[in-house]
Coordinates of C-alpha atoms and ligand atoms in Angstrom, one line a residue:
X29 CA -14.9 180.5 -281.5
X30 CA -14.2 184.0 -280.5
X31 CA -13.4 185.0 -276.9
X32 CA -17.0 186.2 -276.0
X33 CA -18.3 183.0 -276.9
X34 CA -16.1 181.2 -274.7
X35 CA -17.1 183.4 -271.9
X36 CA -20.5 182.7 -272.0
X37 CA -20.0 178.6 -272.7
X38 CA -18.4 178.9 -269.2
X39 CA -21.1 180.9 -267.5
X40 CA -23.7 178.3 -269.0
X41 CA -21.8 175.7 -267.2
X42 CA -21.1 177.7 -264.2
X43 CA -25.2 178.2 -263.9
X44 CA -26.1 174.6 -264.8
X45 CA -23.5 172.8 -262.2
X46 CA -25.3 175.6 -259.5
X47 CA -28.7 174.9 -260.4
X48 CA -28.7 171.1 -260.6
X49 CA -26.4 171.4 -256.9
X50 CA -29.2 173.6 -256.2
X51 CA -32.1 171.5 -257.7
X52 CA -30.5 167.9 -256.0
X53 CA -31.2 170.3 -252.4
X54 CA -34.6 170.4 -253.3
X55 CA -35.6 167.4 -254.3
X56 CA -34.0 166.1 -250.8
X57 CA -36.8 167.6 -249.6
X58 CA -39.4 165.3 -250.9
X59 CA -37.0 162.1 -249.2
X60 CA -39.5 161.2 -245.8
X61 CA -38.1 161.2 -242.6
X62 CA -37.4 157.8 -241.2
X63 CA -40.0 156.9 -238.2
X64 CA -39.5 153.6 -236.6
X65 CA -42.8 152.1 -235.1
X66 CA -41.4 151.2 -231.4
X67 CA -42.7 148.2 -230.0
X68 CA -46.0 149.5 -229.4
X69 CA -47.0 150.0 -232.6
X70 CA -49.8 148.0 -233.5
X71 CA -51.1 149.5 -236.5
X72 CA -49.9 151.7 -239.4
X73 CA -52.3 153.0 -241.7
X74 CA -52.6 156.3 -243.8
X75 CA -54.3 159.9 -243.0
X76 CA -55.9 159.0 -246.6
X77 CA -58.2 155.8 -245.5
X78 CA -60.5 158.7 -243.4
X79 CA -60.4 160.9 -247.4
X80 CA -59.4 158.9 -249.9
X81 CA -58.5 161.2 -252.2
X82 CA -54.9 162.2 -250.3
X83 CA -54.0 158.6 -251.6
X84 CA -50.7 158.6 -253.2
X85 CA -50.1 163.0 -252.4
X86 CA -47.7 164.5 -251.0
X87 CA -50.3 165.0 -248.5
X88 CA -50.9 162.1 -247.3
X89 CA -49.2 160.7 -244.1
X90 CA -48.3 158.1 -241.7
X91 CA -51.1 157.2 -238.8
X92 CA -49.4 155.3 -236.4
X93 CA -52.0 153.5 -233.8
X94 CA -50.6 151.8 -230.6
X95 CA -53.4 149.7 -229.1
X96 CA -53.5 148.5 -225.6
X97 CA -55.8 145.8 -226.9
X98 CA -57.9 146.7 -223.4
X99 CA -60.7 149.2 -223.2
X100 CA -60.6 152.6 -222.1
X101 CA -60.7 155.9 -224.0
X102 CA -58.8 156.9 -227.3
X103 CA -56.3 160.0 -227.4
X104 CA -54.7 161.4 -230.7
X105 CA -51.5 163.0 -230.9
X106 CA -50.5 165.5 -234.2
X107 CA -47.2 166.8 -234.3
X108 CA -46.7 168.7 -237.8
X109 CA -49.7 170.8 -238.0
X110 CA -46.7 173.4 -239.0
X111 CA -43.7 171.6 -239.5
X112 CA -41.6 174.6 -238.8
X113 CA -42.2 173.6 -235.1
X114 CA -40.0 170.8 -234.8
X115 CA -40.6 170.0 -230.8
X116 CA -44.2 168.7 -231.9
X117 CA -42.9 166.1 -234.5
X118 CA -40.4 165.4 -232.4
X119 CA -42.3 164.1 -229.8
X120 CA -45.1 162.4 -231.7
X121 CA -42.0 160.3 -232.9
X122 CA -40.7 159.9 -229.6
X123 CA -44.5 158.3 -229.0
X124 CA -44.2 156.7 -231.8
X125 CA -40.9 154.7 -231.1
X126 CA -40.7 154.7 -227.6
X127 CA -44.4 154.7 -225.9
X128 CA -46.2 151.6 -224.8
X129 CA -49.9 152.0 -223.9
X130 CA -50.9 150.0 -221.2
X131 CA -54.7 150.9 -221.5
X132 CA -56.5 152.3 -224.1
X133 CA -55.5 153.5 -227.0
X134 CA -53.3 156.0 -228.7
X135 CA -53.5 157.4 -232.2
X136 CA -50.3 159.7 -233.8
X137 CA -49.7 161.1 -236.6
X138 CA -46.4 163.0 -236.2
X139 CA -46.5 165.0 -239.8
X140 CA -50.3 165.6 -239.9
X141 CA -49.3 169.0 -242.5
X142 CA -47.0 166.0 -244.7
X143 CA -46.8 168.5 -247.7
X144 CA -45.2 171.4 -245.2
X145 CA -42.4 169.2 -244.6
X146 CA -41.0 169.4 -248.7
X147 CA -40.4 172.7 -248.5
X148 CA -39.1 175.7 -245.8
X149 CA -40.8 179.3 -245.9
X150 CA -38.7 181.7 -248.1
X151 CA -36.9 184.8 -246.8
X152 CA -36.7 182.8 -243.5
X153 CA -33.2 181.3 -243.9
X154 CA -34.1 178.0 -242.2
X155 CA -31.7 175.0 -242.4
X156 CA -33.8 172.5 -244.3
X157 CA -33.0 169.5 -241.8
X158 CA -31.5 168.5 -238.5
X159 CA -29.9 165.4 -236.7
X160 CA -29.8 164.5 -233.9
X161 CA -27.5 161.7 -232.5
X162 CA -29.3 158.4 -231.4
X163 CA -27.6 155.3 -229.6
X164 CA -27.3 153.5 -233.0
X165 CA -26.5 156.5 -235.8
X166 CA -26.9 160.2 -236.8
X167 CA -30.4 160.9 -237.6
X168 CA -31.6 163.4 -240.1
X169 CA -35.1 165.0 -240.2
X170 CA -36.7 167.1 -242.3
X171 CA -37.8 171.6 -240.8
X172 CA -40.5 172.7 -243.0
X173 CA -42.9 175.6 -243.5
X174 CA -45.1 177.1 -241.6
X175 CA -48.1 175.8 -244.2
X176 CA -48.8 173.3 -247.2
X177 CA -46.4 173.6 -249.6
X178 CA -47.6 176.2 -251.9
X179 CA -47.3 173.7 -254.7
X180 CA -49.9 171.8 -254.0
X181 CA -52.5 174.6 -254.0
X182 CA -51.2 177.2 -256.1
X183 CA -51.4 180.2 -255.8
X184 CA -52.8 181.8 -252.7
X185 CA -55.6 183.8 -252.6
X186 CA -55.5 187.3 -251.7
X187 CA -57.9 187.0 -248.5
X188 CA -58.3 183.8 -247.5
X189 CA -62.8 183.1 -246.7
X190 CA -62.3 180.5 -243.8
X191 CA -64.8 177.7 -244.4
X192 CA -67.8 177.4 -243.4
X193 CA -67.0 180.5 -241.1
X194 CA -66.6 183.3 -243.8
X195 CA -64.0 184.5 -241.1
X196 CA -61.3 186.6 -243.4
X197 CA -57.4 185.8 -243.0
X198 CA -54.8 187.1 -244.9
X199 CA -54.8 184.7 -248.1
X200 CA -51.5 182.7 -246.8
X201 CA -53.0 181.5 -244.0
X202 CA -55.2 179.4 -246.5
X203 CA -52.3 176.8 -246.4
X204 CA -52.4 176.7 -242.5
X205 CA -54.2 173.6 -241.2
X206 CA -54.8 175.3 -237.9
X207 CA -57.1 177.8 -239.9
X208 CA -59.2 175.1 -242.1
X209 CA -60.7 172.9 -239.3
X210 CA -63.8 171.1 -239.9
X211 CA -62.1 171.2 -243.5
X212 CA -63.8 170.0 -246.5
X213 CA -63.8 167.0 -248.8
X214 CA -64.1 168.8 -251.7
X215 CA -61.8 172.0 -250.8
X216 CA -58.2 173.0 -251.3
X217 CA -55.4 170.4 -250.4
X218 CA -55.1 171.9 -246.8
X219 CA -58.7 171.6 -245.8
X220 CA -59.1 168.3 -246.8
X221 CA -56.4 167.0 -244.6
X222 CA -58.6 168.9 -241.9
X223 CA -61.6 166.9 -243.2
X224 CA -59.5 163.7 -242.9
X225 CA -58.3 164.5 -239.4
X226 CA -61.9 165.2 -238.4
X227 CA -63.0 162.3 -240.3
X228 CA -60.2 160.5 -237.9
X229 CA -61.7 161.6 -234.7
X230 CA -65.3 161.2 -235.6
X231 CA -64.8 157.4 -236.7
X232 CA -61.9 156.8 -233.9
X233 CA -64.2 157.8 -231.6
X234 CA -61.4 159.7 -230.1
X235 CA -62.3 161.4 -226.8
X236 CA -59.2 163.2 -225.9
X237 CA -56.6 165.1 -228.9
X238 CA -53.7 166.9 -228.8
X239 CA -52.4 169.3 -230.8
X240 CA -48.4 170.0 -230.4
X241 CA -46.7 173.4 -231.7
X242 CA -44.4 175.9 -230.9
X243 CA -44.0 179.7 -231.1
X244 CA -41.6 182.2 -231.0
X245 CA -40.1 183.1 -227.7
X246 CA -41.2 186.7 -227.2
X247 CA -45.5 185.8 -228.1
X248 CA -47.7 186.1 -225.4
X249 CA -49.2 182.2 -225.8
X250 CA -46.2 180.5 -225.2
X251 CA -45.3 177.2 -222.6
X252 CA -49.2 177.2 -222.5
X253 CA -51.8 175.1 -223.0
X254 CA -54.9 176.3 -225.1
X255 CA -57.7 174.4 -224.0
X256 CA -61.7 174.3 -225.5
X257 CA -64.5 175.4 -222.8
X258 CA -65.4 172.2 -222.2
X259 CA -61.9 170.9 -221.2
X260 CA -60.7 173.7 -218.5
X261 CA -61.7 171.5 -215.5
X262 CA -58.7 168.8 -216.3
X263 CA -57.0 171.0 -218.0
X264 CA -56.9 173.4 -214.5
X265 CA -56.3 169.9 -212.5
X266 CA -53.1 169.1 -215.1
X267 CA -51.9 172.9 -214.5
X268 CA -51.7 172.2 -210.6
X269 CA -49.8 168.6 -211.1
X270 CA -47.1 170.5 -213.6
X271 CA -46.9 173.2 -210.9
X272 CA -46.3 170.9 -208.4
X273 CA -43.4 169.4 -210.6
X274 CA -41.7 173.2 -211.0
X275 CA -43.3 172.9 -214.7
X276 CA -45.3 176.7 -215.2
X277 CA -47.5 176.2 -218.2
X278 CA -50.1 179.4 -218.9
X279 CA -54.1 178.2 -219.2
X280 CA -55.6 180.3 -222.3
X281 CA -58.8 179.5 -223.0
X282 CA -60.1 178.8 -227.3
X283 CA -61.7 182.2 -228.6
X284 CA -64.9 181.2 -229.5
X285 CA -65.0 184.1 -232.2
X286 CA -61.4 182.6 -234.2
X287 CA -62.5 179.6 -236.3
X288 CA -60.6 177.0 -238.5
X289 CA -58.0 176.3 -234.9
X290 CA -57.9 172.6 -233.4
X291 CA -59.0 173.4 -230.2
X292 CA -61.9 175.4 -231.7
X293 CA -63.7 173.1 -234.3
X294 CA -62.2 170.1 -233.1
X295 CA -64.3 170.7 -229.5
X296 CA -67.4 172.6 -231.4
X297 CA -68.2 169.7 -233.6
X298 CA -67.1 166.2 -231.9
X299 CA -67.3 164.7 -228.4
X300 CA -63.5 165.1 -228.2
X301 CA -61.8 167.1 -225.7
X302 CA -58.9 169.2 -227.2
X303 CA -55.6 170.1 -226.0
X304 CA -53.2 172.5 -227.9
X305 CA -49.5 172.8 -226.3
X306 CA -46.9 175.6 -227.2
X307 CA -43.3 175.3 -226.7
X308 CA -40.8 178.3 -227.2
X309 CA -39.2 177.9 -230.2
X310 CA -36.2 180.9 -230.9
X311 CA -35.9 179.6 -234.7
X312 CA -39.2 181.3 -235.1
X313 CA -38.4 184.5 -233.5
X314 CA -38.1 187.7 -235.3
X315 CA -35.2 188.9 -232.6
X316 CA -33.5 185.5 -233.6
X317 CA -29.3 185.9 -235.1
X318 CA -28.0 183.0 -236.8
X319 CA -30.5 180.6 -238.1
X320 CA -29.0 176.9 -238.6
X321 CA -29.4 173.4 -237.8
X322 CA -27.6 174.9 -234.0
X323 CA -30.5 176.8 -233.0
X324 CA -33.2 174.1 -233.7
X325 CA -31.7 171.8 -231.4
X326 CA -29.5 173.6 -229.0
X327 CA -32.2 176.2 -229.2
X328 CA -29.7 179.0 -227.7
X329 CA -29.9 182.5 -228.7
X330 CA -27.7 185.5 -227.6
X331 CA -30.2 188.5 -228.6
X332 CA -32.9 186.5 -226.9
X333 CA -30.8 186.2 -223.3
X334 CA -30.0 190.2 -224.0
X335 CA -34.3 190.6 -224.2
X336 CA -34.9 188.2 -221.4
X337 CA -32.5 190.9 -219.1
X338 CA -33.9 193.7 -219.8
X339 CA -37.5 192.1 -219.0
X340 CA -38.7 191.9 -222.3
X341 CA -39.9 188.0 -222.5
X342 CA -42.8 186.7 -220.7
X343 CA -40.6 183.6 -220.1
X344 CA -37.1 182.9 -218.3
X345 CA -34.3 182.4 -221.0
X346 CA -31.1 181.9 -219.9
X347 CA -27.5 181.0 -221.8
X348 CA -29.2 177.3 -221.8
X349 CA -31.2 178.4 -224.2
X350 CA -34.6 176.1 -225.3
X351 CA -32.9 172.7 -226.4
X352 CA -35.3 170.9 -228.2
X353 CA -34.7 167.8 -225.8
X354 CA -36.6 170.6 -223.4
X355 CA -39.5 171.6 -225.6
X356 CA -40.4 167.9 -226.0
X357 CA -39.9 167.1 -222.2
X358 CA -42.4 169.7 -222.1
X359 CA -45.0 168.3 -224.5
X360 CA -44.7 165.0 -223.0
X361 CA -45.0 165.8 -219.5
X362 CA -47.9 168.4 -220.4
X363 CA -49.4 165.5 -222.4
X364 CA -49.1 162.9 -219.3
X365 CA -50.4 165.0 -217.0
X366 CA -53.8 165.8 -218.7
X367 CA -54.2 162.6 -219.7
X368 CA -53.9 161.7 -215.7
X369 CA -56.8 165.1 -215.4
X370 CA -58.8 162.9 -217.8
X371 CA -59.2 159.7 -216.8
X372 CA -59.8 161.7 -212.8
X373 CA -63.1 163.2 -214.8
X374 CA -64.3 160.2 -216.8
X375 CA -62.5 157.1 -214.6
X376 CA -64.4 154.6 -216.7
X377 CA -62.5 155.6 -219.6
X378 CA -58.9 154.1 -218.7
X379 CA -55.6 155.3 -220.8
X380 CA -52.7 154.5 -219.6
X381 CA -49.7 155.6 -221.4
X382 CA -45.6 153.6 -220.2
X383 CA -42.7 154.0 -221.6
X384 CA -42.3 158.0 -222.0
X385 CA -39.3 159.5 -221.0
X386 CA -39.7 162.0 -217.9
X387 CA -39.6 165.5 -218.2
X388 CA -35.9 165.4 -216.1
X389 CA -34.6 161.9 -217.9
X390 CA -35.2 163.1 -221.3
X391 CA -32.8 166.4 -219.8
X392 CA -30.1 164.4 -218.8
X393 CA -29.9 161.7 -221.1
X394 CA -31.0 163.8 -224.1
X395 CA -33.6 163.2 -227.2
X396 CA -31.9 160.6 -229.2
X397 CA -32.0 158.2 -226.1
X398 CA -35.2 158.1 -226.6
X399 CA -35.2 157.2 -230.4
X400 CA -33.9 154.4 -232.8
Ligands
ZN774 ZN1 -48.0 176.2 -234.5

């Protein structure tokens, strides 16, 4: 064998221990998260029973109902309609493990966009998981993309044609859930998991929904809540209670014009009153430095003090950064309190919701106190 030979047998094996290092990454990615129904789990079914044909998809998720057993209204929780936006996972799984529902009943899915969650956005440089320390272990979850994975709906269209709308969106954005409400059973991947979802609340006969995200730090809809017309009078009333508790959240109202969001379709086209909440999320920021597993949960970021300083950010950052154990106080408290505005608008429809951490315990005693 001459000497060239030999040089390239050793590249070969160089590349092929890289790529199946590289390729056992991946596949890591398709491993689901661990979610422990808590002791008010009553129920687990799939996203697919409301569209069958997610059954047995990467699509497909977890619906985790926790049933008071006594009447009163019905409130759905998503976390994961972008699974880059780990605070609204988060604390559909805190729900999930920890919550007990006295009245009523509560419906969450904490990984409504289930495909978004095998894969990261590329040219983004996010970690591809996080853990978080519990009483018990080290817990590892999954940060995903901003959208489906592109896999499952390959490829994207130039200009994504929202349906039924005809409202044009750049053609990525035809992977974004929160563009494809009502959704259709016979369209692309991501708007039949819309369909399902509305499928959910139509046959749920779910009368209150959140949807949980996050957003990078320096856009103007951030710590907000995004409320449908028909939902500003508790949202307003939930607003005053968070005040009152030192919590600011911003009211934005849902543009009637932009189609395909949550709080737009969700509110057009069932009885349900919809609730979007924004945390601020520096992994998602453009000013953001380094970009690992750190700043997902510690959430602290030097260039975004430097902007807060010189008055750039609509919000207070300080060297405490966001911790995620902060974003999903947020959601939960946020959540609490317009549940509380509901039931003052409709008091015979009852939902009580025990067991979830406070705003200031889940501070001091941290997120994986709250999880298994
Ligand atoms: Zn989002």
């Amino acid at each position: 064998m001459e000497r060239h030979h030999i040089t390239a047998l050793c590249m070969l094996i160089v590349i092929a221990v890289v790529c199946t290092l590289a390729g056992r990454e991946f596949l890591k990615m398709y491993e689901p998260d661990e979610i422990i129904p808590g002791p008010g789990v009553t129920k687990v079914d799939n996203l697919s029973s409301y569209s069958g044909d997610l059954a047995g998809t990467i699509s497909d998720t977890k619906v985790y109902v926790l049933d008071s057993g006594k009447p009163g209204a019905t409130a759905l929780v998503l976390g994961g309609t972008h699974p880059n936006e780990p605070a609204g996972f988060m604390t559909a799984v805190v729900l999930t493990e920890h919550a007990f529902v006295r009245e009523g009943r509560v419906i969450v899915i904490p990984q409504v966009c289930s495909s978004g969650f095998t894969c990261t956005d590329p040219l983004e440089g996010y970690p591809q998981s996080y853990s978080i320390q519990t009483k018990s272990k080290i817990r590892s979850f999954r940060f995903g993309a901003r959208g489906s994975n592109p896999l499952t709906e390959w490829p994207d269209p130039l200009v994504f044609l929202q349906y039924p709308s005809g409202q044009q969106l750049s053609g990525n954005e035809v992977r974004n859930l929160n563009r494809s409400y009502p959704g259709r059973p016979d369209g692309t991947v991501t708007e039949r998991v819309a369909y399902a979802v509305m499928q959910l609340i139509e046959r749920e006969n779910v009368d209150i929904a959140f949807d949980l995200h996050e957003a990078a730090p320096e856009i103007p809809i951030i710590n907000a809540i995004v409320t449908h017309e028909k939902g500003k009078d508790a949202a307003a009333s939930a607003l005053f209670t968070l005040e009152s508790e030192n919590l600011q959240f911003a009211l934005e109202m849902s543009p009637p014009n932009f189609h395909g969001l949550s709080h737009r379709e969700w509110g057009d086209r069932s009885a349900v009153f919809p609730y979007l909440m924004e945390t601020s999320n520096p992994i998602q920021g453009r000013l953001r430095g380094v970009t690992n597993e750190a700043l997902v949960v510690q959430g602290i970021d030097r260039k975004y003090f430097e902007a807060a300083q010189i008055g750039s950010m609509r919000i207070t950052y300080d060297l405490e950064g966001e911790p995620l154990a902060r974003r999903v106080g947020r959601h939960l408290r946020g959540l609490q309190a317009l549940l509380g505005a509901y039931m003052e608008s409709t008091p015979e429809k009852r939902i009580v919701v025990d067991s979830v951490p406070e705003y200031e315990e889940i501070l001091a005693r941290g997120l994986g106190d709250f999880l298994h």
